[in-house]
Coordinates of C-alpha atoms in Angstrom, one line a residue:
Chain A
M28 CA 9.4 40.1 -1.3
T29 CA 6.7 38.7 -3.6
V30 CA 4.8 41.9 -4.3
P31 CA 1.7 41.0 -6.3
S32 CA 2.9 42.8 -9.4
V33 CA 0.3 43.4 -12.0
P34 CA 1.4 42.4 -15.5
P35 CA 1.3 45.4 -17.8
T36 CA -1.1 43.6 -20.2
L37 CA -3.7 43.6 -17.5
S38 CA -4.2 47.3 -17.1
G39 CA -6.5 47.3 -14.1
K40 CA -6.7 50.2 -11.7
R41 CA -6.2 48.0 -8.7
P42 CA -4.3 44.7 -8.5
S43 CA -6.7 41.9 -9.5
K44 CA -7.7 39.6 -6.6
L45 CA -6.5 36.7 -8.8
F46 CA -2.9 37.9 -8.5
K47 CA -2.8 38.3 -4.8
N48 CA -0.5 35.7 -3.4
W49 CA 0.2 34.6 -7.0
M50 CA 3.5 32.8 -6.2
A51 CA 1.6 30.4 -3.9
K52 CA -1.0 29.8 -6.6
M53 CA 1.7 29.1 -9.1
A54 CA 3.4 26.7 -6.8
S55 CA 0.1 24.9 -6.1
L56 CA -0.6 24.5 -9.8
P57 CA 0.5 20.9 -9.9
M58 CA -1.8 20.1 -7.0
I59 CA -4.7 21.9 -8.5
L60 CA -4.1 20.2 -11.9
T61 CA -3.9 16.8 -10.2
A62 CA -7.0 17.3 -8.2
L63 CA -9.1 18.7 -11.0
V64 CA -7.8 17.1 -14.2
V65 CA -6.7 13.7 -13.0
F66 CA -8.9 13.0 -10.0
V67 CA -12.1 14.8 -10.8
G68 CA -11.7 14.8 -14.6
G69 CA -10.4 11.3 -14.9
T70 CA -13.1 9.8 -12.7
A71 CA -15.9 11.8 -14.4
W72 CA -14.5 10.7 -17.8
T73 CA -14.6 7.0 -16.9
V74 CA -18.0 7.2 -15.4
T75 CA -19.4 9.0 -18.4
Y76 CA -17.8 6.6 -20.9
S77 CA -19.2 3.6 -18.9
F78 CA -22.5 4.5 -20.5
T79 CA -21.1 4.1 -24.0
G80 CA -20.5 1.1 -26.2
S81 CA -16.7 1.7 -26.4
R82 CA -14.7 -1.4 -27.3
M83 CA -11.2 -1.0 -28.6
L84 CA -11.2 2.8 -28.5
P85 CA -13.5 5.1 -26.5
R86 CA -16.5 6.1 -28.5
T87 CA -19.5 8.3 -27.7
K88 CA -22.2 5.9 -28.8
W89 CA -24.6 6.0 -25.9
V90 CA -26.0 2.7 -24.8
G91 CA -27.5 3.7 -21.5
L92 CA -27.2 1.1 -18.8
D93 CA -26.4 -1.7 -21.2
Q94 CA -22.8 -2.2 -20.0
Y95 CA -24.0 -2.5 -16.4
E96 CA -26.6 -5.1 -17.4
R97 CA -24.0 -7.1 -19.3
L98 CA -21.6 -6.7 -16.3
W99 CA -24.0 -8.1 -13.8
S100 CA -25.0 -11.0 -16.1
S101 CA -21.3 -11.9 -16.7
D102 CA -20.2 -15.0 -14.8
R103 CA -16.7 -13.7 -14.5
W104 CA -17.9 -10.6 -12.7
M105 CA -20.1 -12.5 -10.4
I106 CA -17.2 -14.8 -9.5
S107 CA -15.0 -11.8 -8.9
I108 CA -17.6 -10.1 -6.6
T109 CA -18.2 -13.4 -4.7
N110 CA -14.4 -13.9 -4.3
L111 CA -13.9 -10.4 -3.1
G112 CA -16.8 -10.8 -0.6
I113 CA -15.3 -14.0 0.8
Y114 CA -11.8 -12.6 0.9
G115 CA -13.0 -9.3 2.3
I116 CA -15.0 -10.6 5.2
C117 CA -12.4 -13.1 6.3
S118 CA -9.6 -10.6 5.8
L119 CA -11.4 -7.9 7.7
I120 CA -12.2 -10.1 10.7
L121 CA -8.8 -11.9 10.8
T122 CA -6.7 -8.8 10.3
L123 CA -8.6 -6.9 13.0
F124 CA -8.4 -9.8 15.4
I125 CA -4.7 -10.6 14.7
G126 CA -3.8 -6.9 14.7
F127 CA -5.4 -6.2 18.0
T128 CA -4.3 -9.4 19.7
L129 CA -0.7 -8.9 18.7
A130 CA -0.8 -5.2 19.8
A131 CA -2.3 -6.2 23.1
C132 CA 0.4 -8.9 23.6
L133 CA 3.1 -6.3 22.8
D134 CA 1.6 -3.8 25.2
R135 CA 2.0 -6.1 28.2
K136 CA 5.5 -4.7 29.0
I137 CA 7.2 -7.7 27.4
R138 CA 10.9 -8.0 26.6
F139 CA 12.1 -7.7 23.0
E140 CA 9.1 -5.7 22.1
G141 CA 11.1 -4.0 19.3
V142 CA 12.2 -7.3 17.9
F143 CA 8.7 -8.7 17.8
R144 CA 7.3 -5.5 16.2
S145 CA 10.0 -5.6 13.5
I146 CA 9.1 -9.2 12.7
F147 CA 5.4 -8.5 12.5
L148 CA 5.8 -5.4 10.4
Y149 CA 8.5 -6.4 7.9
P150 CA 6.2 -8.1 5.4
F151 CA 4.5 -4.7 4.9
A152 CA 7.7 -3.4 3.4
L153 CA 7.5 -6.0 0.7
S154 CA 5.4 -5.7 -2.4
F155 CA 2.4 -7.9 -3.1
V156 CA 4.3 -9.4 -6.0
V157 CA 7.0 -10.7 -3.7
T158 CA 4.4 -11.8 -1.1
G159 CA 2.4 -13.6 -3.7
L160 CA 5.4 -15.4 -5.2
A161 CA 6.8 -16.4 -1.8
W162 CA 3.5 -18.0 -0.8
Q163 CA 3.0 -19.5 -4.2
W164 CA 6.2 -21.4 -3.5
I165 CA 5.3 -22.4 0.1
L166 CA 1.9 -23.6 -1.0
N167 CA 3.3 -25.5 -4.0
P168 CA 1.5 -28.9 -3.8
D169 CA 4.4 -30.9 -5.0
F170 CA 7.3 -29.4 -3.1
G171 CA 5.8 -27.1 -0.5
M172 CA 4.0 -27.4 2.8
Q173 CA 1.7 -30.2 1.7
S174 CA 4.5 -32.5 0.7
V175 CA 6.5 -31.7 3.8
V176 CA 3.6 -32.5 6.1
R177 CA 3.0 -35.7 4.2
D178 CA 6.6 -36.7 4.6
W179 CA 6.3 -36.2 8.3
G180 CA 3.9 -39.1 8.2
W181 CA 0.5 -37.5 7.9
T182 CA -0.1 -38.9 4.4
A183 CA -3.7 -37.8 4.2
F184 CA -2.9 -34.2 4.7
N185 CA -4.5 -32.2 1.9
F186 CA -4.0 -28.5 1.5
D187 CA -3.3 -27.2 -2.0
P188 CA -5.2 -24.0 -2.3
L189 CA -3.5 -23.1 -5.5
N190 CA -4.9 -26.0 -7.3
N191 CA -8.3 -26.3 -5.6
P192 CA -10.8 -23.8 -6.8
D193 CA -12.9 -24.2 -3.6
I194 CA -10.2 -22.9 -1.3
V195 CA -8.0 -20.8 -3.5
M196 CA -9.2 -17.6 -1.9
F197 CA -8.0 -18.9 1.4
G198 CA -4.5 -19.4 -0.1
L199 CA -4.6 -15.7 -1.0
L200 CA -5.9 -14.8 2.4
I201 CA -3.0 -16.4 4.2
A202 CA -0.6 -14.3 2.1
G203 CA -2.7 -11.1 2.3
I204 CA -2.9 -11.3 6.1
W205 CA 0.8 -12.0 6.3
Q206 CA 1.5 -8.9 4.4
G207 CA -1.0 -6.5 5.9
S208 CA -1.7 -7.4 9.5
G209 CA 1.6 -5.8 10.8
L210 CA 0.3 -2.3 9.8
I211 CA -3.0 -2.8 11.7
M212 CA -1.0 -4.1 14.7
C213 CA 1.1 -0.8 14.6
I214 CA -2.1 1.3 14.5
M215 CA -3.7 -0.7 17.3
L216 CA -0.5 -0.5 19.4
A217 CA -0.4 3.3 18.9
G218 CA -4.1 3.3 20.0
L219 CA -3.4 1.2 23.1
R220 CA -0.5 3.5 24.1
G221 CA -3.0 6.4 24.0
I222 CA -5.2 4.9 26.6
D223 CA -5.0 6.2 30.2
E224 CA -3.1 3.7 32.4
D225 CA -5.5 4.4 35.3
I226 CA -8.0 2.2 33.5
W227 CA -5.9 -0.8 34.5
K228 CA -5.7 0.3 38.1
A229 CA -9.5 0.9 38.2
A230 CA -10.1 -2.5 36.6
K231 CA -7.9 -4.2 39.2
V232 CA -9.7 -2.5 42.1
D233 CA -13.0 -3.7 40.6
G234 CA -11.5 -7.2 40.2
I235 CA -12.1 -7.4 36.5
G236 CA -9.9 -9.8 34.6
T237 CA -7.4 -8.7 32.0
V238 CA -9.2 -10.2 29.0
K239 CA -12.5 -8.8 30.2
T240 CA -11.0 -5.4 30.6
Y241 CA -9.8 -5.4 27.1
I242 CA -13.2 -6.4 25.7
M243 CA -15.4 -4.4 27.9
V244 CA -13.3 -1.2 28.5
V245 CA -10.4 -0.9 26.2
I246 CA -11.9 -1.9 22.8
P247 CA -14.9 0.5 23.3
M248 CA -12.4 3.3 24.1
M249 CA -10.5 2.5 20.9
R250 CA -13.4 3.0 18.6
P251 CA -11.8 5.7 16.5
V252 CA -8.7 3.5 16.0
F253 CA -10.9 0.6 15.0
V254 CA -12.8 2.8 12.5
T255 CA -9.5 4.0 11.0
A256 CA -8.2 0.4 10.8
L257 CA -11.5 -0.7 9.2
V258 CA -11.3 1.9 6.5
L259 CA -7.7 1.0 5.8
I260 CA -8.4 -2.7 5.5
A261 CA -11.5 -2.1 3.4
A262 CA -9.6 0.2 1.0
G263 CA -6.9 -2.3 0.6
I264 CA -9.3 -5.2 -0.1
I265 CA -11.0 -3.3 -2.9
K266 CA -7.6 -2.7 -4.5
L267 CA -6.6 -6.4 -4.3
Y268 CA -4.9 -7.0 -7.6
D269 CA -1.1 -7.5 -7.6
L270 CA -1.3 -10.4 -5.1
V271 CA -3.8 -12.3 -7.2
V272 CA -1.8 -11.8 -10.4
A273 CA 1.4 -12.9 -8.8
Q274 CA 0.1 -15.8 -6.6
T275 CA -2.6 -17.4 -8.7
G276 CA -3.0 -15.4 -11.9
G277 CA -6.7 -15.6 -11.3
G278 CA -6.7 -19.4 -11.5
P279 CA -7.3 -22.2 -11.4
G280 CA -9.7 -21.3 -14.2
L281 CA -11.5 -18.2 -13.1
S282 CA -11.8 -19.3 -9.4
S283 CA -9.7 -16.5 -7.9
E284 CA -10.7 -13.6 -10.1
V285 CA -11.2 -10.2 -8.4
P286 CA -12.9 -7.0 -9.6
A287 CA -9.7 -5.0 -9.9
K288 CA -8.3 -7.7 -12.2
Y289 CA -11.6 -7.9 -14.1
V290 CA -11.3 -4.2 -14.9
I291 CA -7.8 -4.3 -16.1
E292 CA -8.2 -7.5 -18.2
L293 CA -11.3 -6.1 -19.9
M294 CA -9.7 -2.7 -20.6
F295 CA -6.2 -3.7 -21.6
R296 CA -6.5 -7.4 -22.8
A297 CA -10.0 -8.0 -24.0
Q298 CA -10.3 -4.6 -25.6
N299 CA -13.7 -4.1 -24.1
L300 CA -13.3 -0.6 -22.7
G301 CA -17.0 -0.1 -21.9
Q302 CA -17.2 -3.1 -19.7
G303 CA -14.0 -2.1 -17.9
F304 CA -15.4 1.4 -17.3
A305 CA -18.6 0.0 -16.0
A306 CA -16.8 -2.4 -13.7
S307 CA -14.5 0.3 -12.4
T308 CA -17.5 2.6 -11.8
M309 CA -18.9 -0.2 -9.6
M310 CA -15.6 -0.3 -7.7
L311 CA -15.9 3.5 -7.2
C312 CA -19.4 3.0 -5.9
S313 CA -18.3 0.4 -3.3
V314 CA -15.6 2.9 -2.1
V315 CA -18.2 5.6 -1.8
I316 CA -20.4 3.2 0.2
I317 CA -17.6 2.6 2.6
L318 CA -16.4 6.2 2.8
I319 CA -19.6 8.0 3.5
P320 CA -20.4 6.3 6.8
W321 CA -16.7 6.7 7.8
A322 CA -16.7 10.4 6.9
Y323 CA -19.9 10.8 8.8
L324 CA -18.5 9.1 11.9
E325 CA -15.2 10.9 11.7
F326 CA -16.3 14.4 10.8
G327 CA -20.1 14.5 11.3
G328 CA -20.7 13.8 14.9
R329 CA -18.9 15.9 17.5
K330 CA -19.7 13.6 20.3
R331 CA -17.0 10.9 19.9
G332 CA -14.5 10.6 22.8
Chain B
M21 CA -3.8 10.0 12.4
A22 CA -0.7 12.0 13.3
D23 CA -1.4 11.9 17.0
L24 CA -1.5 8.1 16.8
T25 CA 1.8 7.8 15.2
T26 CA 3.8 9.9 17.6
N27 CA 2.7 7.8 20.5
T28 CA 4.6 4.7 19.4
A29 CA 7.7 6.0 21.2
V30 CA 6.0 6.1 24.6
E31 CA 6.6 3.4 27.1
P32 CA 4.3 0.3 27.2
R33 CA 1.3 1.1 29.2
G34 CA -0.1 -2.3 30.1
P35 CA 0.0 -3.7 33.6
K36 CA 3.3 -4.9 34.8
L37 CA 4.0 -8.6 35.0
K38 CA 5.6 -9.7 38.2
K39 CA 6.7 -13.3 38.0
A40 CA 9.0 -14.3 35.1
F41 CA 7.4 -17.7 34.5
S42 CA 3.8 -17.1 35.4
R43 CA 1.2 -18.9 33.3
T44 CA 0.2 -15.8 31.5
N45 CA 3.8 -15.0 30.7
I46 CA 4.4 -18.4 29.1
F47 CA 1.2 -18.1 27.2
L48 CA 2.1 -14.6 26.1
Y49 CA 5.6 -15.4 24.8
G50 CA 4.4 -18.7 23.4
T51 CA 1.8 -16.9 21.3
L52 CA 4.3 -14.2 20.2
I53 CA 6.9 -16.8 19.2
M54 CA 4.3 -19.0 17.3
V55 CA 3.1 -16.0 15.4
S56 CA 6.6 -14.8 14.7
M57 CA 7.2 -18.1 13.0
Y58 CA 4.3 -17.5 10.7
Y59 CA 5.8 -14.1 9.8
L60 CA 9.3 -15.3 9.4
L61 CA 8.5 -18.5 7.5
P62 CA 8.3 -17.1 4.0
L63 CA 11.5 -15.1 4.4
Y64 CA 13.3 -18.2 5.7
V65 CA 11.9 -20.5 3.0
M66 CA 12.9 -18.0 0.3
I67 CA 16.4 -17.7 1.6
V68 CA 17.0 -21.5 1.9
T69 CA 15.4 -22.3 -1.4
S70 CA 17.5 -19.7 -3.2
L71 CA 20.7 -21.3 -1.9
K72 CA 19.8 -24.9 -2.9
G73 CA 20.4 -26.6 -6.2
M74 CA 17.5 -27.9 -8.2
P75 CA 18.2 -31.6 -7.5
E76 CA 18.0 -30.9 -3.8
I77 CA 14.7 -29.0 -4.2
R78 CA 13.2 -31.9 -6.1
L79 CA 14.1 -34.3 -3.3
G80 CA 12.0 -32.4 -1.2
N81 CA 11.9 -30.4 2.1
V82 CA 11.1 -26.8 1.6
F83 CA 11.8 -26.1 5.2
G84 CA 15.1 -27.9 5.4
P85 CA 18.4 -26.0 5.3
P86 CA 20.5 -26.3 2.2
M87 CA 23.0 -29.3 2.2
D88 CA 25.5 -27.6 0.0
I89 CA 25.1 -23.9 -0.4
T90 CA 25.2 -22.6 -4.0
F91 CA 25.0 -19.0 -5.1
E92 CA 24.4 -19.9 -8.7
P93 CA 20.6 -19.2 -8.5
W94 CA 21.3 -15.7 -7.4
V95 CA 23.7 -15.1 -10.4
R96 CA 21.3 -16.7 -12.8
A97 CA 18.3 -14.6 -11.4
W98 CA 20.4 -11.5 -11.8
S99 CA 21.8 -12.0 -15.2
E100 CA 20.3 -15.0 -17.0
A101 CA 16.6 -15.5 -16.1
C102 CA 14.3 -15.4 -19.0
T103 CA 11.1 -13.5 -19.8
G104 CA 9.9 -14.7 -23.1
I105 CA 12.8 -14.3 -25.5
N106 CA 14.8 -11.9 -23.3
C107 CA 17.3 -13.7 -21.2
D108 CA 19.2 -11.0 -19.5
G109 CA 17.8 -11.6 -16.0
L110 CA 16.5 -9.2 -13.5
S111 CA 19.3 -6.7 -13.9
R112 CA 17.4 -4.9 -16.6
G113 CA 14.3 -4.5 -14.4
F114 CA 16.5 -3.3 -11.6
G115 CA 18.0 -0.7 -13.8
N116 CA 14.6 0.4 -14.9
S117 CA 13.3 0.6 -11.4
V118 CA 16.2 2.7 -10.3
R119 CA 15.7 5.0 -13.3
I120 CA 12.0 5.3 -12.4
L121 CA 12.6 5.6 -8.7
I122 CA 15.1 8.5 -8.5
P123 CA 13.2 11.1 -10.6
S124 CA 9.8 10.0 -9.2
V125 CA 11.0 10.4 -5.6
L126 CA 12.7 13.7 -6.3
L127 CA 9.9 15.2 -8.3
S128 CA 7.0 14.0 -6.1
I129 CA 8.7 15.2 -2.9
A130 CA 9.7 18.6 -4.4
I131 CA 6.2 19.2 -5.6
A132 CA 4.4 17.9 -2.6
S133 CA 6.6 19.8 -0.1
V134 CA 6.0 23.1 -1.9
N135 CA 2.3 22.3 -2.0
G136 CA 2.2 21.6 1.7
Y137 CA 4.1 24.8 2.4
A138 CA 1.7 26.9 0.3
L139 CA -1.3 25.2 1.9
S140 CA -0.1 25.9 5.5
N141 CA 1.5 29.3 5.1
W142 CA 0.2 30.9 2.0
K143 CA -3.5 30.0 2.1
F144 CA -5.4 31.4 -0.8
K145 CA -9.1 31.4 -1.7
G146 CA -10.0 27.8 -2.7
S147 CA -6.7 26.2 -1.5
E148 CA -8.5 24.1 1.1
V149 CA -11.1 23.0 -1.5
F150 CA -8.4 21.7 -3.8
F151 CA -6.7 20.0 -0.9
T152 CA -9.9 18.3 0.1
I153 CA -10.4 17.1 -3.4
L154 CA -6.9 15.8 -3.5
I155 CA -7.4 13.8 -0.2
I156 CA -10.7 12.4 -1.3
G157 CA -9.0 11.5 -4.6
A158 CA -6.6 9.3 -2.7
F159 CA -9.5 7.0 -2.0
I160 CA -10.7 6.7 -5.5
P161 CA -9.7 3.2 -6.9
Y162 CA -6.9 3.6 -9.4
Q163 CA -8.9 1.5 -11.9
T164 CA -11.2 4.4 -12.3
M165 CA -8.5 6.7 -13.5
L166 CA -6.3 4.3 -15.4
Y167 CA -7.7 4.8 -18.9
P168 CA -8.0 8.6 -18.8
I169 CA -4.3 8.7 -17.8
V170 CA -3.4 6.5 -20.8
I171 CA -5.1 9.1 -23.0
M172 CA -3.3 11.9 -21.3
L173 CA 0.1 10.2 -21.5
R174 CA -0.5 9.3 -25.2
E175 CA -1.3 13.0 -25.9
M176 CA 1.9 14.0 -24.2
G177 CA 3.9 11.3 -26.1
L178 CA 5.0 9.8 -22.8
M179 CA 3.0 6.5 -23.0
G180 CA 5.4 3.6 -22.4
S181 CA 8.3 5.7 -21.4
I182 CA 9.9 6.0 -18.0
W183 CA 9.0 9.6 -17.8
G184 CA 5.3 8.8 -18.2
L185 CA 5.5 6.5 -15.2
V186 CA 7.5 9.1 -13.2
L187 CA 4.6 11.5 -13.8
V188 CA 2.0 8.9 -12.7
H189 CA 3.9 8.2 -9.5
T190 CA 4.2 11.9 -8.9
V191 CA 0.5 12.4 -9.3
F192 CA -0.6 9.5 -7.1
G193 CA 2.0 10.2 -4.5
M194 CA 0.8 13.8 -4.2
P195 CA -2.2 13.3 -1.8
I196 CA -0.3 11.6 1.0
L197 CA 2.9 13.6 0.6
T198 CA 1.0 16.9 0.6
L199 CA -0.9 15.9 3.7
L200 CA 2.4 14.9 5.4
F201 CA 4.1 18.2 4.6
R202 CA 1.1 20.3 5.2
N203 CA 0.6 18.9 8.7
Y204 CA 4.3 19.3 9.4
F205 CA 4.6 22.9 8.2
S206 CA 1.4 23.8 10.1
S207 CA 3.1 22.6 13.3
I208 CA 6.0 25.1 12.9
P209 CA 5.2 28.2 14.9
E210 CA 3.6 30.9 12.9
E211 CA 5.7 33.7 14.5
L212 CA 8.7 32.4 12.7
F213 CA 7.0 32.8 9.3
K214 CA 5.7 36.2 10.3
A215 CA 9.1 37.4 11.4
A216 CA 10.6 36.3 8.1
R217 CA 7.8 38.1 6.2
V218 CA 8.5 41.3 8.2
D219 CA 12.2 41.0 7.3
G220 CA 11.1 41.0 3.7
A221 CA 11.6 37.3 2.7
G222 CA 9.5 36.0 -0.1
F223 CA 7.8 32.7 -0.9
W224 CA 10.8 30.8 -2.1
Q225 CA 13.2 32.4 0.3
I226 CA 11.2 31.3 3.3
Y227 CA 10.8 27.9 1.8
F228 CA 14.4 27.2 1.2
Q229 CA 16.0 29.1 4.1
I230 CA 13.6 28.4 6.9
M231 CA 11.1 25.6 6.1
V232 CA 13.3 23.0 4.3
P233 CA 16.1 23.0 7.0
M234 CA 13.4 22.6 9.7
A235 CA 11.6 19.9 7.9
L236 CA 14.5 17.5 7.3
P237 CA 13.1 14.6 9.4
I238 CA 9.8 14.8 7.5
F239 CA 11.8 14.7 4.2
V240 CA 13.4 11.5 5.3
V241 CA 10.0 10.0 6.2
A242 CA 8.7 11.1 2.8
I243 CA 11.7 9.5 1.0
I244 CA 11.2 6.2 2.8
L245 CA 7.5 6.3 2.0
Q246 CA 8.1 7.0 -1.7
V247 CA 11.0 4.7 -2.2
T248 CA 9.2 1.7 -0.8
G249 CA 5.9 2.6 -2.5
I250 CA 7.3 3.2 -5.9
W251 CA 9.7 0.3 -5.8
N252 CA 6.8 -2.0 -4.8
D253 CA 4.4 -0.7 -7.4
F254 CA 3.2 -3.2 -9.9
L255 CA -0.1 -1.9 -11.3
F256 CA 1.2 1.3 -12.8
G257 CA 4.3 -0.4 -14.1
V258 CA 2.4 -3.0 -15.9
I259 CA 0.1 -0.6 -17.6
Y260 CA 2.1 2.5 -18.4
T261 CA 5.4 0.9 -19.5
K262 CA 6.4 -1.4 -22.3
P263 CA 8.5 -4.6 -21.9
A264 CA 11.8 -2.7 -22.5
T265 CA 11.0 -0.3 -19.6
Y266 CA 9.3 -2.7 -17.2
P267 CA 10.2 -2.1 -13.5
M268 CA 11.6 -4.9 -11.5
T269 CA 8.3 -6.1 -9.9
V270 CA 6.7 -6.6 -13.3
Q271 CA 9.7 -8.3 -14.7
L272 CA 9.9 -10.6 -11.6
N273 CA 6.3 -11.6 -12.1
N274 CA 7.0 -12.3 -15.7
I275 CA 10.0 -14.4 -14.9
V276 CA 8.4 -16.5 -12.2
N277 CA 5.0 -16.9 -13.8
S278 CA 6.2 -17.6 -17.3
V279 CA 4.8 -20.8 -18.6
Q280 CA 7.7 -21.7 -20.9
G281 CA 10.6 -23.9 -19.8
V282 CA 11.3 -25.9 -16.7
K283 CA 10.5 -24.1 -13.5
E284 CA 13.7 -23.3 -11.6
Y285 CA 12.3 -22.7 -8.1
N286 CA 15.7 -21.7 -6.7
V287 CA 16.2 -19.0 -9.4
N288 CA 12.7 -17.8 -8.9
M289 CA 13.2 -17.4 -5.1
A290 CA 16.5 -15.7 -5.6
A291 CA 14.8 -13.3 -8.0
T292 CA 12.0 -12.7 -5.5
L293 CA 14.5 -11.9 -2.8
L294 CA 16.4 -9.6 -5.0
T295 CA 13.3 -7.6 -5.7
G296 CA 12.4 -7.5 -2.1
L297 CA 15.8 -6.5 -1.0
V298 CA 15.6 -2.8 -1.5
P299 CA 12.5 -2.2 0.6
L300 CA 13.8 -4.7 3.2
V301 CA 17.1 -2.9 3.6
I302 CA 15.2 0.4 3.9
Y303 CA 12.9 -1.1 6.5
F304 CA 15.6 -2.5 8.7
A305 CA 17.8 0.5 8.3
S306 CA 15.2 3.1 9.0
G307 CA 13.5 1.5 12.0
K308 CA 11.1 4.0 13.7
L309 CA 11.0 6.4 10.8
F310 CA 9.5 3.6 8.6
V311 CA 6.7 3.2 11.1
R312 CA 6.1 7.0 11.0
G313 CA 6.0 6.9 7.2
I314 CA 3.6 4.0 6.9
A315 CA 1.4 5.4 9.6
A316 CA 1.2 8.6 7.6
G317 CA 0.8 6.6 4.5
A318 CA -1.9 4.6 6.1
V319 CA -4.3 7.4 5.2
K320 CA -3.7 6.4 1.6
G321 CA -4.9 2.9 2.3

């Protein structure tokens, strides 16, 4: 038995409270260190150093908000933010729509449900690098989809997102949705399975159509599931990095840059640490902005059903 | 989140369709089959491309099946593909990934399961606070912590080594795994724990003799989660390792996106498939457990 034995060096009259349950505390040490040193400490360090003029090495030369002013006047950062905005809004709407529609289809007592579910979910097992490279090849303007459609006779067909700065984000979007929508479908399906079947009988008695029942009754009932899905998608969007590196490399030019890539390029390539820290602090702020309303909805109000 | 995931096994709840060929039915299956094609297309294209020779690819149809099948691209991707001056193929990256994967999975699961056990059965003052910080920490963008970790690894002399990356994976795997194990251990009846305590069993005895044997399914879920997550990692690999220790994903990206030489699309696709093979095999072999894993991992976002 793990008797809280008092080490002889600590000659207290009674066992110190600190040593009660000491084995559990020892075992939790990795967790405590991770939480305090890496998560709290690391984040605080980065935020603090974002107010310095660090370049190649971190320095404590305070420059106030200078890094942030430079960040927001940098074209590359503005492009990154705009790109993420476009990608984010489209990805959020499309992933929710596709995820819910597929889940609703699968929930209609169809045959081969397991097969369809496996097909929709398998891309999620693949890394963003694999996803990006596969779609890079399919969207290849010389050999890929565009050339095939042209060979079929539609010679004016033009879809080369990887070479056209105006639509490059949509090329990434196709790949991103392919990879991530299966997860949302899974969550939605679990949510749909949690809904009382009597709803359908009641809707039938009242003569409400299937689609209308989904929109008017089922979706409002699934609000917590939608909120979870929303947080997941949003957290994934902010982290968008690997896919861009693999599929477009940020190009053509700077047209598919994203904030996560900006941070890493400035910290590890351009040797401009201060800018990287400021940009990553902005990323942190955006997460906080998303998380606070969610935490409020999830844990604040007790009235949700 | 946990209550969502367990429901997937329940029977479909939607209204029953009566006629086999009703209009809704055709529409339903039509939609599902169309969407399935979008999901299957990349896998299909990768497979057929990797089996074609370069002349056939230049002729043109990415969607066409290979006229004469060749496995040469696979061999070249494995053992000859170049990144810069190194031309030893993906095999080096595969080796590195395996050497990163095994200790990372073992270490992260060992630590997280003990954490989860301590958090559910041996609560101490402040344990919930640390756990909350840990979970909130899972939402912090990795970019915010990248550089401080570089400094820490440098101080420990692990920067660029495989063990440095193992440590990073252990740290970032901790929130989700701890949550997973804590929730699972909390669901084990407390009487069992109390009875063992009365019988004089200690912290480790209860862990090894009661908790671990009861938690085997959740260990499998954790292994699936970690193997796919660590294998698919790119960000940490590219930052905390050096070219000699690059994991497979990083090396793959360098091979395919290298600007030198003629692009060999068939070799590239074979390399991509090789990298995706490990998680794909796990996915198709594990079935429902994978779903449980990602639904738990979903919290990580």
